[in-house]
Tab-separated table of C-alpha atoms in Angstrom:
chain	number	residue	atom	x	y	z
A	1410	UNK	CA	-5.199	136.977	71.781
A	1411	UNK	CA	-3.202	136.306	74.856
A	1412	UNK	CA	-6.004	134.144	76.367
A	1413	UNK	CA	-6.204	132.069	73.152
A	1414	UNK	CA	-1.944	131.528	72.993
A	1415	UNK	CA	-2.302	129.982	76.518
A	1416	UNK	CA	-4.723	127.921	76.108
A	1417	UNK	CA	-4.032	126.433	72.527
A	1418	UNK	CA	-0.927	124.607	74.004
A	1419	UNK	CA	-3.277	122.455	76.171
A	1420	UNK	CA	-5.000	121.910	73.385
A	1421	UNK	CA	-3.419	118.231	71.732
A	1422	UNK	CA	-6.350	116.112	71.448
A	1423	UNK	CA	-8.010	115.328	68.097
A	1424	UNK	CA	-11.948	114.339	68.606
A	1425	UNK	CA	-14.313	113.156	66.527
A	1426	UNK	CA	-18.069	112.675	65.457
A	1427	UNK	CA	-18.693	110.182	62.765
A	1428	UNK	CA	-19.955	107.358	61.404
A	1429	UNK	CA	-18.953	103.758	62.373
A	1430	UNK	CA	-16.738	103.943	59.981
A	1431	UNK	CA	-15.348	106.809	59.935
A	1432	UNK	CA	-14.718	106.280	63.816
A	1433	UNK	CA	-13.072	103.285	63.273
A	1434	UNK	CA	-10.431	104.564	60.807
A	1435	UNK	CA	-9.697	107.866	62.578
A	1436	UNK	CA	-9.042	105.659	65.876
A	1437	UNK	CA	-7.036	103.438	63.707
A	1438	UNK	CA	-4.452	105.927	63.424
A	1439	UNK	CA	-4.358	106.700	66.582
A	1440	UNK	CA	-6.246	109.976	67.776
A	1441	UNK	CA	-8.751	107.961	70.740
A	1442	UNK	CA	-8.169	109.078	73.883
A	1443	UNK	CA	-10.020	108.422	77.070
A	1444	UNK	CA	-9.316	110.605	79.682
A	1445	UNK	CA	-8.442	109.016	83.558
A	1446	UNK	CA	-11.253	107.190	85.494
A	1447	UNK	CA	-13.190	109.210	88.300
A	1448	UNK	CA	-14.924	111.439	84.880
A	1449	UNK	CA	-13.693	109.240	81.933
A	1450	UNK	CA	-14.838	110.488	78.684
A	1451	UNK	CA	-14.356	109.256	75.523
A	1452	UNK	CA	-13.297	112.073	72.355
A	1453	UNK	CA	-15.484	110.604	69.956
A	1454	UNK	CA	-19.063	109.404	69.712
A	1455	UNK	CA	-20.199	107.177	66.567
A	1456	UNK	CA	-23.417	108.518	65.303
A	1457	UNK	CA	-25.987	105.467	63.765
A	1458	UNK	CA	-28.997	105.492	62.121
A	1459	UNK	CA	-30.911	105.563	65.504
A	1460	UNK	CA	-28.888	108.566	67.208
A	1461	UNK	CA	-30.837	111.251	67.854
A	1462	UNK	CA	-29.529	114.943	66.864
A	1463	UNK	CA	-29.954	116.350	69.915
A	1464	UNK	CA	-26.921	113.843	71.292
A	1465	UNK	CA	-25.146	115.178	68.203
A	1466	UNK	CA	-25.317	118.840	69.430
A	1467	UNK	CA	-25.037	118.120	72.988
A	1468	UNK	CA	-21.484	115.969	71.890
A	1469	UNK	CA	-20.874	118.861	69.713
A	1470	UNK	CA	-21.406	121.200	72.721
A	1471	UNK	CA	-19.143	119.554	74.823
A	1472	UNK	CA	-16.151	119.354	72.660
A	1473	UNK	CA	-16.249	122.617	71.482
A	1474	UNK	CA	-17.341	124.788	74.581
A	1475	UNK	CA	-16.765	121.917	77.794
A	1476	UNK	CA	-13.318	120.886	77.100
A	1477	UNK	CA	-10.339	122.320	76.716
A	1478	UNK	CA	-8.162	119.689	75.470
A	1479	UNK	CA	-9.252	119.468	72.201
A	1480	UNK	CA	-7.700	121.110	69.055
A	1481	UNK	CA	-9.637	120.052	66.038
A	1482	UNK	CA	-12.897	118.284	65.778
A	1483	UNK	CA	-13.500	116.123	62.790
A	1484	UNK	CA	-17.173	115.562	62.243
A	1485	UNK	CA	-18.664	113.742	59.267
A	1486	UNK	CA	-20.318	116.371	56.634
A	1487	UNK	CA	-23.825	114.403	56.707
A	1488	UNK	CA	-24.210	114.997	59.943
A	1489	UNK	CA	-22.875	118.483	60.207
A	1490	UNK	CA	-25.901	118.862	57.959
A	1491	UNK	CA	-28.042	117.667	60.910
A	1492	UNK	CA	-26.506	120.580	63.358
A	1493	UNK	CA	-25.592	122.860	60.631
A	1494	UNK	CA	-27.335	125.664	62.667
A	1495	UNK	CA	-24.850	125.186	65.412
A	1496	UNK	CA	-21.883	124.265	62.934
A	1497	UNK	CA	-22.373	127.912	61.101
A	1498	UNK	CA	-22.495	129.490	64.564
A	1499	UNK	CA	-19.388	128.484	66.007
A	1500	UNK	CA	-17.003	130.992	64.445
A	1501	UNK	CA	-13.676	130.824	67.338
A	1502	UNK	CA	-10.638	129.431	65.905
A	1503	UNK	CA	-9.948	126.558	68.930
A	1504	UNK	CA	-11.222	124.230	68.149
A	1505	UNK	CA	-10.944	123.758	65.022
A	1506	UNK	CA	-14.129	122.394	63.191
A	1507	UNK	CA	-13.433	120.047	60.023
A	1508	UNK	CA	-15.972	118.717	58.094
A	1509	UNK	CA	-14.663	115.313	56.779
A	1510	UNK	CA	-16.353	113.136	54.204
A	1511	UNK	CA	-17.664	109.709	55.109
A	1512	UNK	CA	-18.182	106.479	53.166
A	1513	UNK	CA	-21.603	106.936	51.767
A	1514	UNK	CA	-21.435	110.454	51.658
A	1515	UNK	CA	-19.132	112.163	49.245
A	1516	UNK	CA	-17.766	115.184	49.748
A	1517	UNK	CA	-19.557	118.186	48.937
A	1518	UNK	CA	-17.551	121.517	48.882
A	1519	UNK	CA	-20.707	123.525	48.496
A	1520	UNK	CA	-22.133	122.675	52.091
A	1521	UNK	CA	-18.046	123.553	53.991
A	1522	UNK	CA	-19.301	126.167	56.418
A	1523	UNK	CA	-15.681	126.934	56.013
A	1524	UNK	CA	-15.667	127.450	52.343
A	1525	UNK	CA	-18.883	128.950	52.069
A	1526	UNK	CA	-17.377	131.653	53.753
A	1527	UNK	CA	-14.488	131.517	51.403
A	1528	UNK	CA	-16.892	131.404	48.223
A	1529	UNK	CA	-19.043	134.455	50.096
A	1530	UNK	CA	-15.661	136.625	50.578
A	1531	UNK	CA	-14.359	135.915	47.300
A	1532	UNK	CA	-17.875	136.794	45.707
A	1533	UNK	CA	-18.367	133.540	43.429
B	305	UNK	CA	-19.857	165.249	54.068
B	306	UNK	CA	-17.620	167.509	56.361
B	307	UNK	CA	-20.421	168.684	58.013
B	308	UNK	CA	-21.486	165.814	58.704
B	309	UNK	CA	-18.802	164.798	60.319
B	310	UNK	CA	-18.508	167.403	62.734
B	311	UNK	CA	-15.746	169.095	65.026
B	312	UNK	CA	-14.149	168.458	68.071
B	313	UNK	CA	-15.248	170.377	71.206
B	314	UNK	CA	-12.148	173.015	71.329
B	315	UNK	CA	-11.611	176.230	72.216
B	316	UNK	CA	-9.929	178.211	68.957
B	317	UNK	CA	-6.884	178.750	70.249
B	318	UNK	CA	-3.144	178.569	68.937
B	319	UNK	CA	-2.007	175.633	71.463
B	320	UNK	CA	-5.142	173.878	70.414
B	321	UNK	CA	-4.834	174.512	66.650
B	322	UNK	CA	-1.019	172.801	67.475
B	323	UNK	CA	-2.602	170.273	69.433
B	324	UNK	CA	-4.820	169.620	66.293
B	325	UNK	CA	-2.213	169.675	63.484
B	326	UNK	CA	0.302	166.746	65.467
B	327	UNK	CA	-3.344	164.748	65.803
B	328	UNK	CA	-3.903	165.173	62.298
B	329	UNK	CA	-0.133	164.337	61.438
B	330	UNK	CA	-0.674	161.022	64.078
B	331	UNK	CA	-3.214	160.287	62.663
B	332	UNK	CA	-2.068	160.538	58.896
B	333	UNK	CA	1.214	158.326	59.776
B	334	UNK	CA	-1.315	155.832	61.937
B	335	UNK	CA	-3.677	155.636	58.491
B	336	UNK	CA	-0.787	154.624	56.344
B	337	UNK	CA	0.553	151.954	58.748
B	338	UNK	CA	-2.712	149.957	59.142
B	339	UNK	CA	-3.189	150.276	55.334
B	340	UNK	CA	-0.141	148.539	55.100
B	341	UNK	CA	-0.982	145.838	57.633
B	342	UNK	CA	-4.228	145.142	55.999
B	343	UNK	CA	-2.487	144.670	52.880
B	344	UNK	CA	-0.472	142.313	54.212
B	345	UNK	CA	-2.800	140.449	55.763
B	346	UNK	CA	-5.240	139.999	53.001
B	347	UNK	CA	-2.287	139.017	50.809
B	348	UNK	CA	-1.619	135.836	53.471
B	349	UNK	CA	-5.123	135.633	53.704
B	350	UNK	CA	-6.171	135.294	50.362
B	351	UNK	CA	-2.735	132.721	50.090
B	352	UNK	CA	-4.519	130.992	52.571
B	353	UNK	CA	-7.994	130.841	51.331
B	354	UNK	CA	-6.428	129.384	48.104
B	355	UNK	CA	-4.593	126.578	50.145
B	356	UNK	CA	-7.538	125.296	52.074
B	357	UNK	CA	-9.332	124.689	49.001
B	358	UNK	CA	-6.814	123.020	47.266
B	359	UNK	CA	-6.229	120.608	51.134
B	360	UNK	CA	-9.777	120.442	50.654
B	361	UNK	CA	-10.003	118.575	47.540
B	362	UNK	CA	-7.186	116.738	48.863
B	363	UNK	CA	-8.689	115.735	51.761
B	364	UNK	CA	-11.716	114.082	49.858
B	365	UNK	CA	-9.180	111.884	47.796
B	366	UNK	CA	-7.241	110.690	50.672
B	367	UNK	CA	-10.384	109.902	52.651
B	368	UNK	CA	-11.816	108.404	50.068
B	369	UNK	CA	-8.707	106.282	49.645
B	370	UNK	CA	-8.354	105.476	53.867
B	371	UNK	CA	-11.881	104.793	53.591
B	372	UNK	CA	-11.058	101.814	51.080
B	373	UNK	CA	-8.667	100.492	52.869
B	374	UNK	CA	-10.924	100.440	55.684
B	375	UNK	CA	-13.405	98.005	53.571
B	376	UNK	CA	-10.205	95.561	52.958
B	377	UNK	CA	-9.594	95.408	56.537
B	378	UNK	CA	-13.270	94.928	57.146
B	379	UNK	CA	-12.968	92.018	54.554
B	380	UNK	CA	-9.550	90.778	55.643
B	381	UNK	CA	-10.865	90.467	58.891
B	382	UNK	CA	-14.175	88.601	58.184
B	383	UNK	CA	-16.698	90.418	60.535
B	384	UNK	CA	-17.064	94.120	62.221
B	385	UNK	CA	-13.729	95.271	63.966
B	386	UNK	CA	-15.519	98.453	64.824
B	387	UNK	CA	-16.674	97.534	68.296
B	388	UNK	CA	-13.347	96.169	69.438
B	389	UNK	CA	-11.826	99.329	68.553
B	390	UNK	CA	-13.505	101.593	69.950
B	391	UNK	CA	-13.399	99.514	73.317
B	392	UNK	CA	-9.768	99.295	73.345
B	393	UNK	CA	-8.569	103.156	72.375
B	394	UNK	CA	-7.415	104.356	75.450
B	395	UNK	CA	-4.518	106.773	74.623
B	396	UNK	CA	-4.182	108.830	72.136
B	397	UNK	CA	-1.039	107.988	69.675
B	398	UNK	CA	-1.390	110.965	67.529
B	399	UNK	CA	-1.266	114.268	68.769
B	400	UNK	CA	-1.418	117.871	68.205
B	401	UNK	CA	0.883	120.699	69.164
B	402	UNK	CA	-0.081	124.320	68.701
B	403	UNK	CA	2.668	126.285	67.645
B	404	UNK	CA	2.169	130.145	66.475
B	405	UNK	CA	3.535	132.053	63.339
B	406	UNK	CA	3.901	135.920	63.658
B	407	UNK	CA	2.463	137.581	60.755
B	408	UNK	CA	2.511	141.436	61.067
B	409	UNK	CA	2.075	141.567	64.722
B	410	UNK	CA	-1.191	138.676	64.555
B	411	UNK	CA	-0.446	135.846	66.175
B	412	UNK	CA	-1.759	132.600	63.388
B	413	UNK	CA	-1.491	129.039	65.209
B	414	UNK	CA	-0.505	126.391	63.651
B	415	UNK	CA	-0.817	122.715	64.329
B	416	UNK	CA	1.802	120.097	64.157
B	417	UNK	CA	1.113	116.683	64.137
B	418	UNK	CA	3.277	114.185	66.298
B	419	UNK	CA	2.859	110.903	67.557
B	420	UNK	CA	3.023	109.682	71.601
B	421	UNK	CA	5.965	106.923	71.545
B	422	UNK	CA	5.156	103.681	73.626
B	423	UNK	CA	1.282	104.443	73.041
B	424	UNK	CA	-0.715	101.133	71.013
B	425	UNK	CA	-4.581	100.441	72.212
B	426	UNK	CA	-4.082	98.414	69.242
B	427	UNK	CA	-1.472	95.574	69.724
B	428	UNK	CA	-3.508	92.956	69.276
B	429	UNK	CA	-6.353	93.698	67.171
B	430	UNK	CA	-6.155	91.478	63.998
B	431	UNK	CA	-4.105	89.160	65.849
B	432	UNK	CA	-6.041	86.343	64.254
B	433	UNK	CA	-6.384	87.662	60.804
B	434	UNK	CA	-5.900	90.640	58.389
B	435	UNK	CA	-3.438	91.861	60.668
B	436	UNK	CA	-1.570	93.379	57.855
B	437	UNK	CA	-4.453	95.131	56.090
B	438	UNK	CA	-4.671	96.615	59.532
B	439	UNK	CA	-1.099	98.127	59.684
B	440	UNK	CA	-1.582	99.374	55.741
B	441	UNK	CA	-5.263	101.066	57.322
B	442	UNK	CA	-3.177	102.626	60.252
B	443	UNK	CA	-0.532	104.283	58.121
B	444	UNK	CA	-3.116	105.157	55.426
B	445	UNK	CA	-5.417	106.768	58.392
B	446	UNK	CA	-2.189	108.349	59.763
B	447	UNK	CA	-1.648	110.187	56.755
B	448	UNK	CA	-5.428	111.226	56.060
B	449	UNK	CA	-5.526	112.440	60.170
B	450	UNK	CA	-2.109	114.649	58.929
B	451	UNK	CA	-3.738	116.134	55.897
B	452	UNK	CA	-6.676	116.976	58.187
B	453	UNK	CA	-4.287	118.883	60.850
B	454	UNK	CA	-3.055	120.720	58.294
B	455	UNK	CA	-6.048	121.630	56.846
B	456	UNK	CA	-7.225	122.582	60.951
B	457	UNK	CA	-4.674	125.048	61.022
B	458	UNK	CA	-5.417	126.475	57.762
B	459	UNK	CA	-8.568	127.017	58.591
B	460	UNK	CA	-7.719	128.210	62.119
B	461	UNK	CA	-5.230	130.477	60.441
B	462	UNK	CA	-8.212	131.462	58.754
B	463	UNK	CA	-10.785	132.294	60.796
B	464	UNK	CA	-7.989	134.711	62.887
B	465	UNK	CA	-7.390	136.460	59.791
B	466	UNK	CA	-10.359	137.051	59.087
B	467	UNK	CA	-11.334	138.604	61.802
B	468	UNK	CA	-8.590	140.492	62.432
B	469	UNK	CA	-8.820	141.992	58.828
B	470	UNK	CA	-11.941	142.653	59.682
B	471	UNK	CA	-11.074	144.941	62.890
B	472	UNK	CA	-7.614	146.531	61.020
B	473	UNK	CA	-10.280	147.372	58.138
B	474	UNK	CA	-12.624	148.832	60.595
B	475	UNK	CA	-9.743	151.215	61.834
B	476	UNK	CA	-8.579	152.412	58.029
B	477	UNK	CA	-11.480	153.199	57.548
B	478	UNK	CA	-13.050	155.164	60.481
B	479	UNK	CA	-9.456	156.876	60.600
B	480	UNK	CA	-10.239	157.557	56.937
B	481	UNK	CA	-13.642	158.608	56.891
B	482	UNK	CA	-14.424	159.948	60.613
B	483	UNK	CA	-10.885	161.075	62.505
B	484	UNK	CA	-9.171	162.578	59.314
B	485	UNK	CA	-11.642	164.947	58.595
B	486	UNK	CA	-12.966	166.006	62.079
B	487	UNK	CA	-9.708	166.883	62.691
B	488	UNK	CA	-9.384	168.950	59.648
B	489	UNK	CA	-12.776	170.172	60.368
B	490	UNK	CA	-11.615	171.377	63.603
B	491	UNK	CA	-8.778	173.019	62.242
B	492	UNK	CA	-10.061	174.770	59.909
B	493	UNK	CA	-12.554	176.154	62.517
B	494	UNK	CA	-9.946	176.876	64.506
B	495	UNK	CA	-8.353	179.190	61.589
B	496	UNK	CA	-11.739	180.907	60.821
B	497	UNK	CA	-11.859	182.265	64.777
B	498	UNK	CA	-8.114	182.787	64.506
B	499	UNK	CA	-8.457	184.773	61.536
B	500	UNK	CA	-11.309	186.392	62.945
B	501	UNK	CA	-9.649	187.662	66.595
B	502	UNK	CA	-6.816	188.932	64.050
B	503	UNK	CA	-9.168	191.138	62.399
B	504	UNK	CA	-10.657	192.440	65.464
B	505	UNK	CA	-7.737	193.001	66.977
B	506	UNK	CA	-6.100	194.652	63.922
B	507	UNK	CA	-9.486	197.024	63.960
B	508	UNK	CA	-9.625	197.957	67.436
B	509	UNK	CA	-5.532	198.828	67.125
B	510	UNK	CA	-6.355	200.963	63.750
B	511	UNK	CA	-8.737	203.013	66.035
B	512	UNK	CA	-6.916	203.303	69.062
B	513	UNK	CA	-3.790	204.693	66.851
B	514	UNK	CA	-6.729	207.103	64.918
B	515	UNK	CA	-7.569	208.025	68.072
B	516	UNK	CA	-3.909	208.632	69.400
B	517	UNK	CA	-3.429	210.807	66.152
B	518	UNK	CA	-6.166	212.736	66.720
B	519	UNK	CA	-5.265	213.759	70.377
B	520	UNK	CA	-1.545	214.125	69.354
B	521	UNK	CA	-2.608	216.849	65.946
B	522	UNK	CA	-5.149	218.459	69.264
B	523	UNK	CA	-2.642	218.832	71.378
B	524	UNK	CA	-0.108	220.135	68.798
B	525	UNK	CA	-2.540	222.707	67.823
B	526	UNK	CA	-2.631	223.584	71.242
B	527	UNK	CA	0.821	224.172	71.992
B	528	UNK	CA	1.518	225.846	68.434
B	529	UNK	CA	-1.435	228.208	69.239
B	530	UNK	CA	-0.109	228.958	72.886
B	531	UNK	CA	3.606	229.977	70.864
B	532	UNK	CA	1.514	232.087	68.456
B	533	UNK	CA	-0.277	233.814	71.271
B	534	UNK	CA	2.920	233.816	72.770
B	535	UNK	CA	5.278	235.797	69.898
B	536	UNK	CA	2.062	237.709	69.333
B	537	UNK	CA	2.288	239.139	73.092
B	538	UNK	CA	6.108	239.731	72.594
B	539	UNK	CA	5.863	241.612	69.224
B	540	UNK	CA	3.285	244.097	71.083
B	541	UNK	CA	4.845	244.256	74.317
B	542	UNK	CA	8.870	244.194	73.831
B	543	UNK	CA	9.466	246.324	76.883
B	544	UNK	CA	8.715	242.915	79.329
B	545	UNK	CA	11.305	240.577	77.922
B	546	UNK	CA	10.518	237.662	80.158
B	547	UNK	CA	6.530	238.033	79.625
B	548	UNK	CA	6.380	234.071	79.238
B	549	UNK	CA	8.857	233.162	80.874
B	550	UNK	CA	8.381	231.907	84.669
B	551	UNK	CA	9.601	233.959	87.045
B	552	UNK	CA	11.788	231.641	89.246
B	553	UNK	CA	11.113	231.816	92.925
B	554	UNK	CA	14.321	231.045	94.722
B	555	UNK	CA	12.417	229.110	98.059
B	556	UNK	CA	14.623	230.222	100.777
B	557	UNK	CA	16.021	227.315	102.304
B	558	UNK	CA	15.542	226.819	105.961
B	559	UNK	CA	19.240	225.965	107.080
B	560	UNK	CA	18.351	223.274	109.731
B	561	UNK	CA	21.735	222.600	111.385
B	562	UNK	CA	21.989	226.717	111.954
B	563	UNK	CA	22.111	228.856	114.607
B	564	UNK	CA	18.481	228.770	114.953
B	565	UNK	CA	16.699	226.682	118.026
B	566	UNK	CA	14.087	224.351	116.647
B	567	UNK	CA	10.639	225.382	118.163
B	568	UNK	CA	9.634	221.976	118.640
B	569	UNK	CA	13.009	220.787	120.284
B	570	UNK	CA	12.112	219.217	124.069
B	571	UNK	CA	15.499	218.692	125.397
């Protein structure tokens, strides 16, 4: 528990894996960030029609397990759907993993990793 | 079930059987604590659970409604505004800070939401056009992005409780159902061989004093046949008086500072 209060104060970076849209609005308000030059990476990828899932996990991979900066993770519910395995995996509380809706894709309660774990403890 | 359950490796012995109760006793006082604590944390738990799914329905409204104002902008502007944004974010406006809420000794963090001063990537995007559908789509996105912090640290709140109900349970229960009754266990063995020494002890003293008695009644037959013989002697014999009696030799005593020259005197 120690480990964890230490490192969430680092932790003040929002990222995100969506949609163009999605993307778009999220950086609207504010939450890009691209860190310095020599290693600069960007904390969120926009996922197309022609992105493969593998990038998905491996972008997933690296903003929950690689960096350090980042407190909660937005990612768009269709394409948690494409990495759900990895999505119901991750159980540690930093970072934070949020399952937004997107344009196209309403939001369906029923797929939350999150609340399916709420449903399953609750019985229902 | 208690045999199941087994006993500690002791010896039966009285400091062990005290040893034994104060575990018991800990462990009684330790039960009743954590029973307490998991109450408490399933009653902010469950407060929780209920919160995230009412931010959760939220959430889907106000996305829904940042996503519309999204499609003005897109039409305001006349043409894709995507690219251009996602060129120009360089610093992060909006930020996180962690923060951390004691509840019964677990440590829940919370996020709060604040924004960098001096930090815009986006100064002059919809310079030409639609620049105020753009400002309306910022504050609308800020607000969603605030809803969706709070709903992170819900859910982060969440996932800590859970497990840590999950590991206070764990601890009612094997106190409950594994310590608690090996401990008993134990001491009731412990009482079993106590009781048992006792008995054995309590026999082998109700012999030795049978014994004792018996040598005591032998050796008071003895004497009272000896006085028997004794007055028997005396009744048929008065002329010796002192028949029994021992005749007491006066030693003579050597008187060593005398007259007398020491045999064994050199000088």
């Amino acid at each position: 528990m120690a480990a964890s209060a230490a490192t969430s104060k680092e932790r003040q970076f929002l990222a995100v894996i969506g949609d163009e849209d999605s993307v778009t609005g999220l950086l609207l308000a504010g939450v890009g960030h691209v860190t310095e030059p020599p290693d600069s990476q960007r904390n969120f990828l926009v996922v197309d029609s022609k992105t493969e899932t593998s990038e998905i996990e491996r972008a997933f991979q690296n903003f929950t397990q690689e960096r350090k900066d980042i407190a909660v993770l937005l990612i768009n519910q269709h394409l948690a759907e494409r990495i759900r395995h990895s999505v119901d995996k991750f159980a540690d509380p930093f970072p934070a993993v949020l399952e937004i809706p997107s344009k196209d894709h309403p939001y369906d309660p029923e797929k939350d990793s999150v609340l399916k774990r709420v449903r399953r403890l609750f019985g229902e | 079930m208690s045999g199941a359950v087994g006993r500690e490796a002791v010896f039966p012995t009285r400091q062990s059987l005290g040893l034994m109760k104060n575990k018991l006793k800990g462990a009684e006082i330790g039960h009743s604590l954590l029973k307490r604590k998991s109450e408490a944390l399933t009653k902010r738990f469950r407060d929780i659970t209920r919160r995230i799914d009412e931010a959760k329905q939220k959430m889907g409204r106000v996305m829904q409604i940042a996503a519309f104002s999204l499609a003005e902008v897109t039409y305001a502007v006349g043409g894709d505004i995507g690219y251009q944004i996602q060129e120009s974010a360089k610093q992060a406006r909006f930020r996180v800070r962690a923060k951390q809420e004691n509840v019964s000794g677990v440590l829940l963090p919370t996020f709060e939401s604040y924004t960098q001063e001096g930090v815009n990537d986006f100064g002059l995007t919809g310079l030409g056009k639609g620049g105020q559908q753009i400002q309306r789509c910022r504050e609308t996105y800020a607000r969603a992005v605030e809803t969706l912090v709070e709903l992170a640290s819900l859910q982060t709140a969440f996932l800590i409780l859970d497990e840590v109900i999950k590991v206070v349970n764990r601890r009612v229960n094997a106190i409950e159902h594994v310590i608690i009754p090996r401990t008993e266990n134990t001491i009731k063995y412990i009482n079993s061989e106590l009781d048992e020494l006792d008995r054995e002890e309590f026999y082998r003293l109700k012999k030795v004093s049978g014994k004792k008695q018996r040598d005591v009644a032998a050796a008071d037959a003895e004497i009272l046949a000896a006085r028997q013989k004794a007055a028997e002697e005396q009744a048929a014999n008065p002329k010796s008086p002192a028949a029994t009696a021992v005749p007491i030799q006066e030693e003579d005593t050597v008187d060593v500072l005398g007259e007398q020259e020491d045999n064994d005197v050199i000088f």
